């Protein structure tokens, strides 16, 4: 059997066994070998054109109830040119591929599935067409129609965020691209305003379509028509399921097993079951492994499936004032970033590894509302190492006596490596200084030895060299010290003090 097909007019197509299984059908862009055993193939030798038999049965022209003009099946035209791969469907507002039903006079296009979707014309039963049109309190501008032939994974119900598809009844408004599952979704009452524990301001029900990133589950909803947003914070949005979950949780009895916390937009549950040994579960605050019974989890699917918190990490305050950034308060919040710009802790200089798209979330103290770009690990916020001001440098310098080797820092003064040594490092830029290259005064007075001034001296000191001792102590703290680091020293009294023990006098 041979046919003449409009997309390949120069050669006849014959129904035969598929010759080229891995070639795409130009209509649906699925492989020719993916549907059935026979396709319409070009009968001319050397021509690899082929079409699924089912695709050739699509009508060349349709009349959609959503457009006044007939729609013709063709390759999509983008800016007047043929585009084989993508177009935006005016029905579901999504980008589709393959052939399209389009209007010759208007820039109107429907995907193959959306072109055959439409309202039910006749509903059998008592009352004739009663029930075909329904009104919804949150959508007063148009009635909602009962739809049939709803394509799968094209239209999301904004109440449950699950796809509408046959055979489940779907009510919708074509003009507004609003589609609802019949039943509980349609009957759900959406309050015009709610107060959510995750945000300080009231959230208002919005009905203007836009792309919304839910701040509770971190999921994007494209062109969603119903969501809750904050009138004071333009970028804060929350989808309907996450917003209503807190209302449902508020009706249950509060206990230690279920808590609401400012770090996550869903209710957290105490995980009483032992985690699988093969499952890697890191706390979102400290990024250390979660073990033991005192672990709080979200338990939802999607981006929330890897939300784990140590109970102790949930005890960090939401806002702190820290000497490393004395200019503004720091707020413990989610750190968002991309692959191309890894944010680092200003104290330890280690990266904050957090990619929400892959379920990895991290929280840190940041300076909100100011362009400081200052970030502090929650654990680093508990380390109160001294900081000083240094003449000739605009930022604070931190005294560090650990993690130098792992960070492989170079001294900005002598250009040599700072390895296994204490140092001064800038909290905001890449300035690093050995102790002797940095801003240490030559002479100080200290409360532990107020008889004579203490002089900055290389270690070991003279009497230690003469005694050939292998034990080195700080007389201020009476603990062993590193003999390779310089000290403050009184030769007359043979008093030796580590720099960190007399740091209050160095500043």
mmCIF file with all atom_site columns, N, CA and C in Angstrom, residues 276-335:
data_model
loop_
_atom_site.group_PDB
_atom_site.id
_atom_site.type_symbol
_atom_site.label_atom_id
_atom_site.label_alt_id
_atom_site.label_comp_id
_atom_site.label_asym_id
_atom_site.label_entity_id
_atom_site.label_seq_id
_atom_site.pdbx_PDB_ins_code
_atom_site.Cartn_x
_atom_site.Cartn_y
_atom_site.Cartn_z
_atom_site.occupancy
_atom_site.B_iso_or_equiv
_atom_site.pdbx_formal_charge
_atom_site.auth_seq_id
_atom_site.auth_comp_id
_atom_site.auth_asym_id
_atom_site.auth_atom_id
_atom_site.pdbx_PDB_model_num
ATOM 1   N N  . UNK A 1 276 ? 19.564 3.625  57.368 1.00 0.00 ? 276 UNK A N  1
ATOM 2   C CA . UNK A 1 276 ? 20.269 2.565  56.665 1.00 0.00 ? 276 UNK A CA 1
ATOM 3   C C  . UNK A 1 276 ? 21.757 2.892  56.595 1.00 0.00 ? 276 UNK A C  1
ATOM 4   N N  . UNK A 1 277 ? 22.597 1.905  56.899 1.00 0.00 ? 277 UNK A N  1
ATOM 5   C CA . UNK A 1 277 ? 24.045 2.144  56.921 1.00 0.00 ? 277 UNK A CA 1
ATOM 6   C C  . UNK A 1 277 ? 24.566 2.562  55.554 1.00 0.00 ? 277 UNK A C  1
ATOM 7   N N  . UNK A 1 278 ? 23.894 2.117  54.480 1.00 0.00 ? 278 UNK A N  1
ATOM 8   C CA . UNK A 1 278 ? 24.345 2.444  53.141 1.00 0.00 ? 278 UNK A CA 1
ATOM 9   C C  . UNK A 1 278 ? 23.804 3.789  52.671 1.00 0.00 ? 278 UNK A C  1
ATOM 10  N N  . UNK A 1 279 ? 22.905 4.371  53.399 1.00 0.00 ? 279 UNK A N  1
ATOM 11  C CA . UNK A 1 279 ? 22.324 5.652  53.014 1.00 0.00 ? 279 UNK A CA 1
ATOM 12  C C  . UNK A 1 279 ? 23.139 6.789  53.606 1.00 0.00 ? 279 UNK A C  1
ATOM 13  N N  . UNK A 1 280 ? 23.573 7.692  52.750 1.00 0.00 ? 280 UNK A N  1
ATOM 14  C CA . UNK A 1 280 ? 24.355 8.839  53.194 1.00 0.00 ? 280 UNK A CA 1
ATOM 15  C C  . UNK A 1 280 ? 23.387 9.956  53.560 1.00 0.00 ? 280 UNK A C  1
ATOM 16  N N  . UNK A 1 281 ? 23.360 10.307 54.819 1.00 0.00 ? 281 UNK A N  1
ATOM 17  C CA . UNK A 1 281 ? 22.470 11.363 55.296 1.00 0.00 ? 281 UNK A CA 1
ATOM 18  C C  . UNK A 1 281 ? 23.289 12.350 56.111 1.00 0.00 ? 281 UNK A C  1
ATOM 19  N N  . UNK A 1 282 ? 23.445 13.559 55.582 1.00 0.00 ? 282 UNK A N  1
ATOM 20  C CA . UNK A 1 282 ? 24.212 14.599 56.254 1.00 0.00 ? 282 UNK A CA 1
ATOM 21  C C  . UNK A 1 282 ? 23.283 15.663 56.797 1.00 0.00 ? 282 UNK A C  1
ATOM 22  N N  . UNK A 1 283 ? 23.634 16.179 57.957 1.00 0.00 ? 283 UNK A N  1
ATOM 23  C CA . UNK A 1 283 ? 22.881 17.287 58.544 1.00 0.00 ? 283 UNK A CA 1
ATOM 24  C C  . UNK A 1 283 ? 23.042 18.521 57.656 1.00 0.00 ? 283 UNK A C  1
ATOM 25  N N  . UNK A 1 284 ? 21.944 19.214 57.400 1.00 0.00 ? 284 UNK A N  1
ATOM 26  C CA . UNK A 1 284 ? 21.967 20.376 56.506 1.00 0.00 ? 284 UNK A CA 1
ATOM 27  C C  . UNK A 1 284 ? 22.656 21.584 57.133 1.00 0.00 ? 284 UNK A C  1
ATOM 28  N N  . UNK A 1 285 ? 22.928 21.546 58.424 1.00 0.00 ? 285 UNK A N  1
ATOM 29  C CA . UNK A 1 285 ? 23.591 22.670 59.090 1.00 0.00 ? 285 UNK A CA 1
ATOM 30  C C  . UNK A 1 285 ? 25.090 22.423 59.186 1.00 0.00 ? 285 UNK A C  1
ATOM 31  N N  . UNK A 1 286 ? 25.487 21.300 59.774 1.00 0.00 ? 286 UNK A N  1
ATOM 32  C CA . UNK A 1 286 ? 26.918 21.046 59.992 1.00 0.00 ? 286 UNK A CA 1
ATOM 33  C C  . UNK A 1 286 ? 27.536 20.165 58.921 1.00 0.00 ? 286 UNK A C  1
ATOM 34  N N  . UNK A 1 287 ? 26.694 19.556 58.035 1.00 0.00 ? 287 UNK A N  1
ATOM 35  C CA . UNK A 1 287 ? 27.142 18.685 56.956 1.00 0.00 ? 287 UNK A CA 1
ATOM 36  C C  . UNK A 1 287 ? 27.882 17.450 57.463 1.00 0.00 ? 287 UNK A C  1
ATOM 37  N N  . UNK A 1 288 ? 27.624 17.051 58.715 1.00 0.00 ? 288 UNK A N  1
ATOM 38  C CA . UNK A 1 288 ? 28.188 15.828 59.261 1.00 0.00 ? 288 UNK A CA 1
ATOM 39  C C  . UNK A 1 288 ? 27.115 14.745 59.253 1.00 0.00 ? 288 UNK A C  1
ATOM 40  N N  . UNK A 1 289 ? 27.559 13.494 59.290 1.00 0.00 ? 289 UNK A N  1
ATOM 41  C CA . UNK A 1 289 ? 26.638 12.381 59.202 1.00 0.00 ? 289 UNK A CA 1
ATOM 42  C C  . UNK A 1 289 ? 25.623 12.344 60.331 1.00 0.00 ? 289 UNK A C  1
ATOM 43  N N  . UNK A 1 290 ? 24.411 11.945 59.985 1.00 0.00 ? 290 UNK A N  1
ATOM 44  C CA . UNK A 1 290 ? 23.330 11.867 60.970 1.00 0.00 ? 290 UNK A CA 1
ATOM 45  C C  . UNK A 1 290 ? 23.236 10.438 61.499 1.00 0.00 ? 290 UNK A C  1
ATOM 46  N N  . UNK A 1 291 ? 23.479 10.285 62.772 1.00 0.00 ? 291 UNK A N  1
ATOM 47  C CA . UNK A 1 291 ? 23.362 8.986  63.423 1.00 0.00 ? 291 UNK A CA 1
ATOM 48  C C  . UNK A 1 291 ? 22.645 9.175  64.758 1.00 0.00 ? 291 UNK A C  1
ATOM 49  N N  . UNK A 1 292 ? 22.146 8.077  65.300 1.00 0.00 ? 292 UNK A N  1
ATOM 50  C CA . UNK A 1 292 ? 21.479 8.158  66.592 1.00 0.00 ? 292 UNK A CA 1
ATOM 51  C C  . UNK A 1 292 ? 20.011 8.520  66.478 1.00 0.00 ? 292 UNK A C  1
ATOM 52  N N  . UNK A 1 293 ? 19.315 8.574  67.600 1.00 0.00 ? 293 UNK A N  1
ATOM 53  C CA . UNK A 1 293 ? 17.861 8.783  67.591 1.00 0.00 ? 293 UNK A CA 1
ATOM 54  C C  . UNK A 1 293 ? 17.428 10.249 67.546 1.00 0.00 ? 293 UNK A C  1
ATOM 55  N N  . UNK A 1 294 ? 18.349 11.178 67.720 1.00 0.00 ? 294 UNK A N  1
ATOM 56  C CA . UNK A 1 294 ? 17.959 12.585 67.810 1.00 0.00 ? 294 UNK A CA 1
ATOM 57  C C  . UNK A 1 294 ? 18.160 13.299 66.472 1.00 0.00 ? 294 UNK A C  1
ATOM 58  N N  . UNK A 1 295 ? 17.493 12.771 65.436 1.00 0.00 ? 295 UNK A N  1
ATOM 59  C CA . UNK A 1 295 ? 17.571 13.333 64.087 1.00 0.00 ? 295 UNK A CA 1
ATOM 60  C C  . UNK A 1 295 ? 16.168 13.761 63.662 1.00 0.00 ? 295 UNK A C  1
ATOM 61  N N  . UNK A 1 296 ? 16.059 14.966 63.172 1.00 0.00 ? 296 UNK A N  1
ATOM 62  C CA . UNK A 1 296 ? 14.785 15.451 62.640 1.00 0.00 ? 296 UNK A CA 1
ATOM 63  C C  . UNK A 1 296 ? 14.834 15.411 61.119 1.00 0.00 ? 296 UNK A C  1
ATOM 64  N N  . UNK A 1 297 ? 13.768 14.941 60.495 1.00 0.00 ? 297 UNK A N  1
ATOM 65  C CA . UNK A 1 297 ? 13.697 14.798 59.042 1.00 0.00 ? 297 UNK A CA 1
ATOM 66  C C  . UNK A 1 297 ? 12.418 15.467 58.544 1.00 0.00 ? 297 UNK A C  1
ATOM 67  N N  . UNK A 1 298 ? 12.432 15.790 57.235 1.00 0.00 ? 298 UNK A N  1
ATOM 68  C CA . UNK A 1 298 ? 11.215 16.314 56.620 1.00 0.00 ? 298 UNK A CA 1
ATOM 69  C C  . UNK A 1 298 ? 10.345 15.165 56.146 1.00 0.00 ? 298 UNK A C  1
ATOM 70  N N  . UNK A 1 299 ? 10.939 14.244 55.415 1.00 0.00 ? 299 UNK A N  1
ATOM 71  C CA . UNK A 1 299 ? 10.197 13.054 55.022 1.00 0.00 ? 299 UNK A CA 1
ATOM 72  C C  . UNK A 1 299 ? 9.415  13.172 53.740 1.00 0.00 ? 299 UNK A C  1
ATOM 73  N N  . UNK A 1 300 ? 9.352  14.379 53.135 1.00 0.00 ? 300 UNK A N  1
ATOM 74  C CA . UNK A 1 300 ? 8.641  14.522 51.864 1.00 0.00 ? 300 UNK A CA 1
ATOM 75  C C  . UNK A 1 300 ? 9.542  14.109 50.712 1.00 0.00 ? 300 UNK A C  1
ATOM 76  N N  . UNK A 1 301 ? 8.915  13.867 49.547 1.00 0.00 ? 301 UNK A N  1
ATOM 77  C CA . UNK A 1 301 ? 9.675  13.511 48.363 1.00 0.00 ? 301 UNK A CA 1
ATOM 78  C C  . UNK A 1 301 ? 10.247 14.764 47.707 1.00 0.00 ? 301 UNK A C  1
ATOM 79  N N  . UNK A 1 302 ? 10.911 14.575 46.582 1.00 0.00 ? 302 UNK A N  1
ATOM 80  C CA . UNK A 1 302 ? 11.474 15.698 45.845 1.00 0.00 ? 302 UNK A CA 1
ATOM 81  C C  . UNK A 1 302 ? 12.711 16.239 46.531 1.00 0.00 ? 302 UNK A C  1
ATOM 82  N N  . UNK A 1 303 ? 12.838 17.562 46.542 1.00 0.00 ? 303 UNK A N  1
ATOM 83  C CA . UNK A 1 303 ? 14.025 18.194 47.129 1.00 0.00 ? 303 UNK A CA 1
ATOM 84  C C  . UNK A 1 303 ? 14.100 18.048 48.638 1.00 0.00 ? 303 UNK A C  1
ATOM 85  N N  . UNK A 1 304 ? 13.011 17.616 49.264 1.00 0.00 ? 304 UNK A N  1
ATOM 86  C CA . UNK A 1 304 ? 12.995 17.502 50.730 1.00 0.00 ? 304 UNK A CA 1
ATOM 87  C C  . UNK A 1 304 ? 13.442 16.135 51.229 1.00 0.00 ? 304 UNK A C  1
ATOM 88  N N  . UNK A 1 305 ? 13.684 15.205 50.330 1.00 0.00 ? 305 UNK A N  1
ATOM 89  C CA . UNK A 1 305 ? 13.987 13.844 50.786 1.00 0.00 ? 305 UNK A CA 1
ATOM 90  C C  . UNK A 1 305 ? 15.333 13.752 51.495 1.00 0.00 ? 305 UNK A C  1
ATOM 91  N N  . UNK A 1 306 ? 16.216 14.731 51.273 1.00 0.00 ? 306 UNK A N  1
ATOM 92  C CA . UNK A 1 306 ? 17.526 14.723 51.943 1.00 0.00 ? 306 UNK A CA 1
ATOM 93  C C  . UNK A 1 306 ? 17.626 15.794 53.024 1.00 0.00 ? 306 UNK A C  1
ATOM 94  N N  . UNK A 1 307 ? 16.503 16.211 53.572 1.00 0.00 ? 307 UNK A N  1
ATOM 95  C CA . UNK A 1 307 ? 16.504 17.201 54.650 1.00 0.00 ? 307 UNK A CA 1
ATOM 96  C C  . UNK A 1 307 ? 16.638 16.481 55.987 1.00 0.00 ? 307 UNK A C  1
ATOM 97  N N  . UNK A 1 308 ? 17.812 16.601 56.601 1.00 0.00 ? 308 UNK A N  1
ATOM 98  C CA . UNK A 1 308 ? 18.081 16.011 57.912 1.00 0.00 ? 308 UNK A CA 1
ATOM 99  C C  . UNK A 1 308 ? 18.723 17.079 58.799 1.00 0.00 ? 308 UNK A C  1
ATOM 100 N N  . UNK A 1 309 ? 18.374 17.055 60.066 1.00 0.00 ? 309 UNK A N  1
ATOM 101 C CA . UNK A 1 309 ? 18.951 17.983 61.035 1.00 0.00 ? 309 UNK A CA 1
ATOM 102 C C  . UNK A 1 309 ? 19.291 17.239 62.323 1.00 0.00 ? 309 UNK A C  1
ATOM 103 N N  . UNK A 1 310 ? 20.494 17.481 62.852 1.00 0.00 ? 310 UNK A N  1
ATOM 104 C CA . UNK A 1 310 ? 20.754 17.083 64.230 1.00 0.00 ? 310 UNK A CA 1
ATOM 105 C C  . UNK A 1 310 ? 19.887 17.942 65.147 1.00 0.00 ? 310 UNK A C  1
ATOM 106 N N  . UNK A 1 311 ? 19.411 17.362 66.189 1.00 0.00 ? 311 UNK A N  1
ATOM 107 C CA . UNK A 1 311 ? 18.634 18.132 67.158 1.00 0.00 ? 311 UNK A CA 1
ATOM 108 C C  . UNK A 1 311 ? 19.461 19.281 67.726 1.00 0.00 ? 311 UNK A C  1
ATOM 109 N N  . UNK A 1 312 ? 20.739 19.039 67.962 1.00 0.00 ? 312 UNK A N  1
ATOM 110 C CA . UNK A 1 312 ? 21.611 20.088 68.509 1.00 0.00 ? 312 UNK A CA 1
ATOM 111 C C  . UNK A 1 312 ? 21.815 21.219 67.513 1.00 0.00 ? 312 UNK A C  1
ATOM 112 N N  . UNK A 1 313 ? 21.832 20.904 66.219 1.00 0.00 ? 313 UNK A N  1
ATOM 113 C CA . UNK A 1 313 ? 22.020 21.952 65.199 1.00 0.00 ? 313 UNK A CA 1
ATOM 114 C C  . UNK A 1 313 ? 20.789 22.838 65.070 1.00 0.00 ? 313 UNK A C  1
ATOM 115 N N  . UNK A 1 314 ? 19.624 22.316 65.429 1.00 0.00 ? 314 UNK A N  1
ATOM 116 C CA . UNK A 1 314 ? 18.413 23.134 65.398 1.00 0.00 ? 314 UNK A CA 1
ATOM 117 C C  . UNK A 1 314 ? 18.367 24.134 66.549 1.00 0.00 ? 314 UNK A C  1
ATOM 118 N N  . UNK A 1 315 ? 19.329 24.027 67.458 1.00 0.00 ? 315 UNK A N  1
ATOM 119 C CA . UNK A 1 315 ? 19.365 24.942 68.606 1.00 0.00 ? 315 UNK A CA 1
ATOM 120 C C  . UNK A 1 315 ? 20.198 26.194 68.330 1.00 0.00 ? 315 UNK A C  1
ATOM 121 N N  . UNK A 1 316 ? 20.822 26.290 67.129 1.00 0.00 ? 316 UNK A N  1
ATOM 122 C CA . UNK A 1 316 ? 21.525 27.515 66.773 1.00 0.00 ? 316 UNK A CA 1
ATOM 123 C C  . UNK A 1 316 ? 20.529 28.664 66.691 1.00 0.00 ? 316 UNK A C  1
ATOM 124 N N  . UNK A 1 317 ? 20.881 29.851 67.206 1.00 0.00 ? 317 UNK A N  1
ATOM 125 C CA . UNK A 1 317 ? 19.947 30.986 67.126 1.00 0.00 ? 317 UNK A CA 1
ATOM 126 C C  . UNK A 1 317 ? 19.746 31.435 65.684 1.00 0.00 ? 317 UNK A C  1
ATOM 127 N N  . UNK A 1 318 ? 18.586 31.989 65.413 1.00 0.00 ? 318 UNK A N  1
ATOM 128 C CA . UNK A 1 318 ? 18.283 32.442 64.056 1.00 0.00 ? 318 UNK A CA 1
ATOM 129 C C  . UNK A 1 318 ? 19.134 33.644 63.659 1.00 0.00 ? 318 UNK A C  1
ATOM 130 N N  . UNK A 1 319 ? 19.463 34.494 64.613 1.00 0.00 ? 319 UNK A N  1
ATOM 131 C CA . UNK A 1 319 ? 20.251 35.697 64.306 1.00 0.00 ? 319 UNK A CA 1
ATOM 132 C C  . UNK A 1 319 ? 21.289 35.919 65.401 1.00 0.00 ? 319 UNK A C  1
ATOM 133 N N  . UNK A 1 320 ? 22.481 36.323 64.972 1.00 0.00 ? 320 UNK A N  1
ATOM 134 C CA . UNK A 1 320 ? 23.568 36.559 65.922 1.00 0.00 ? 320 UNK A CA 1
ATOM 135 C C  . UNK A 1 320 ? 24.305 37.842 65.554 1.00 0.00 ? 320 UNK A C  1
ATOM 136 N N  . UNK A 1 321 ? 25.024 38.373 66.519 1.00 0.00 ? 321 UNK A N  1
ATOM 137 C CA . UNK A 1 321 ? 26.000 39.425 66.280 1.00 0.00 ? 321 UNK A CA 1
ATOM 138 C C  . UNK A 1 321 ? 27.377 38.805 66.532 1.00 0.00 ? 321 UNK A C  1
ATOM 139 N N  . UNK A 1 322 ? 28.263 38.912 65.556 1.00 0.00 ? 322 UNK A N  1
ATOM 140 C CA . UNK A 1 322 ? 29.531 38.201 65.638 1.00 0.00 ? 322 UNK A CA 1
ATOM 141 C C  . UNK A 1 322 ? 30.690 39.165 65.445 1.00 0.00 ? 322 UNK A C  1
ATOM 142 N N  . UNK A 1 323 ? 31.786 38.978 66.199 1.00 0.00 ? 323 UNK A N  1
ATOM 143 C CA . UNK A 1 323 ? 32.924 39.894 66.073 1.00 0.00 ? 323 UNK A CA 1
ATOM 144 C C  . UNK A 1 323 ? 33.597 39.834 64.708 1.00 0.00 ? 323 UNK A C  1
ATOM 145 N N  . UNK A 1 324 ? 33.409 38.738 63.963 1.00 0.00 ? 324 UNK A N  1
ATOM 146 C CA . UNK A 1 324 ? 34.000 38.666 62.633 1.00 0.00 ? 324 UNK A CA 1
ATOM 147 C C  . UNK A 1 324 ? 33.304 39.612 61.647 1.00 0.00 ? 324 UNK A C  1
ATOM 148 N N  . UNK A 1 325 ? 32.086 39.984 61.964 1.00 0.00 ? 325 UNK A N  1
ATOM 149 C CA . UNK A 1 325 ? 31.341 40.916 61.114 1.00 0.00 ? 325 UNK A CA 1
ATOM 150 C C  . UNK A 1 325 ? 30.543 41.838 62.025 1.00 0.00 ? 325 UNK A C  1
ATOM 151 N N  . UNK A 1 326 ? 31.211 42.778 62.658 1.00 0.00 ? 326 UNK A N  1
ATOM 152 C CA . UNK A 1 326 ? 30.553 43.608 63.676 1.00 0.00 ? 326 UNK A CA 1
ATOM 153 C C  . UNK A 1 326 ? 29.615 44.672 63.106 1.00 0.00 ? 326 UNK A C  1
ATOM 154 N N  . UNK A 1 327 ? 29.549 44.789 61.794 1.00 0.00 ? 327 UNK A N  1
ATOM 155 C CA . UNK A 1 327 ? 28.793 45.877 61.189 1.00 0.00 ? 327 UNK A CA 1
ATOM 156 C C  . UNK A 1 327 ? 27.292 45.602 61.137 1.00 0.00 ? 327 UNK A C  1
ATOM 157 N N  . UNK A 1 328 ? 26.908 44.331 60.923 1.00 0.00 ? 328 UNK A N  1
ATOM 158 C CA . UNK A 1 328 ? 25.487 43.975 60.793 1.00 0.00 ? 328 UNK A CA 1
ATOM 159 C C  . UNK A 1 328 ? 25.235 42.625 61.465 1.00 0.00 ? 328 UNK A C  1
ATOM 160 N N  . UNK A 1 329 ? 23.995 42.349 61.871 1.00 0.00 ? 329 UNK A N  1
ATOM 161 C CA . UNK A 1 329 ? 23.670 41.012 62.399 1.00 0.00 ? 329 UNK A CA 1
ATOM 162 C C  . UNK A 1 329 ? 23.720 39.970 61.284 1.00 0.00 ? 329 UNK A C  1
ATOM 163 N N  . UNK A 1 330 ? 23.957 38.719 61.661 1.00 0.00 ? 330 UNK A N  1
ATOM 164 C CA . UNK A 1 330 ? 24.004 37.603 60.724 1.00 0.00 ? 330 UNK A CA 1
ATOM 165 C C  . UNK A 1 330 ? 22.807 36.695 60.963 1.00 0.00 ? 330 UNK A C  1
ATOM 166 N N  . UNK A 1 331 ? 22.197 36.212 59.874 1.00 0.00 ? 331 UNK A N  1
ATOM 167 C CA . UNK A 1 331 ? 20.997 35.395 59.959 1.00 0.00 ? 331 UNK A CA 1
ATOM 168 C C  . UNK A 1 331 ? 21.283 33.991 59.436 1.00 0.00 ? 331 UNK A C  1
ATOM 169 N N  . UNK A 1 332 ? 20.873 32.976 60.182 1.00 0.00 ? 332 UNK A N  1
ATOM 170 C CA . UNK A 1 332 ? 21.042 31.586 59.760 1.00 0.00 ? 332 UNK A CA 1
ATOM 171 C C  . UNK A 1 332 ? 19.956 31.263 58.736 1.00 0.00 ? 332 UNK A C  1
ATOM 172 N N  . UNK A 1 333 ? 20.366 30.987 57.509 1.00 0.00 ? 333 UNK A N  1
ATOM 173 C CA . UNK A 1 333 ? 19.387 30.775 56.445 1.00 0.00 ? 333 UNK A CA 1
ATOM 174 C C  . UNK A 1 333 ? 19.978 29.869 55.378 1.00 0.00 ? 333 UNK A C  1
ATOM 175 N N  . UNK A 1 334 ? 19.136 29.478 54.423 1.00 0.00 ? 334 UNK A N  1
ATOM 176 C CA . UNK A 1 334 ? 19.563 28.619 53.334 1.00 0.00 ? 334 UNK A CA 1
ATOM 177 C C  . UNK A 1 334 ? 20.505 29.376 52.400 1.00 0.00 ? 334 UNK A C  1
ATOM 178 N N  . UNK A 1 335 ? 21.586 28.717 52.010 1.00 0.00 ? 335 UNK A N  1
ATOM 179 C CA . UNK A 1 335 ? 22.550 29.301 51.071 1.00 0.00 ? 335 UNK A CA 1
ATOM 180 C C  . UNK A 1 335 ? 22.235 28.778 49.680 1.00 0.00 ? 335 UNK A C  1
#
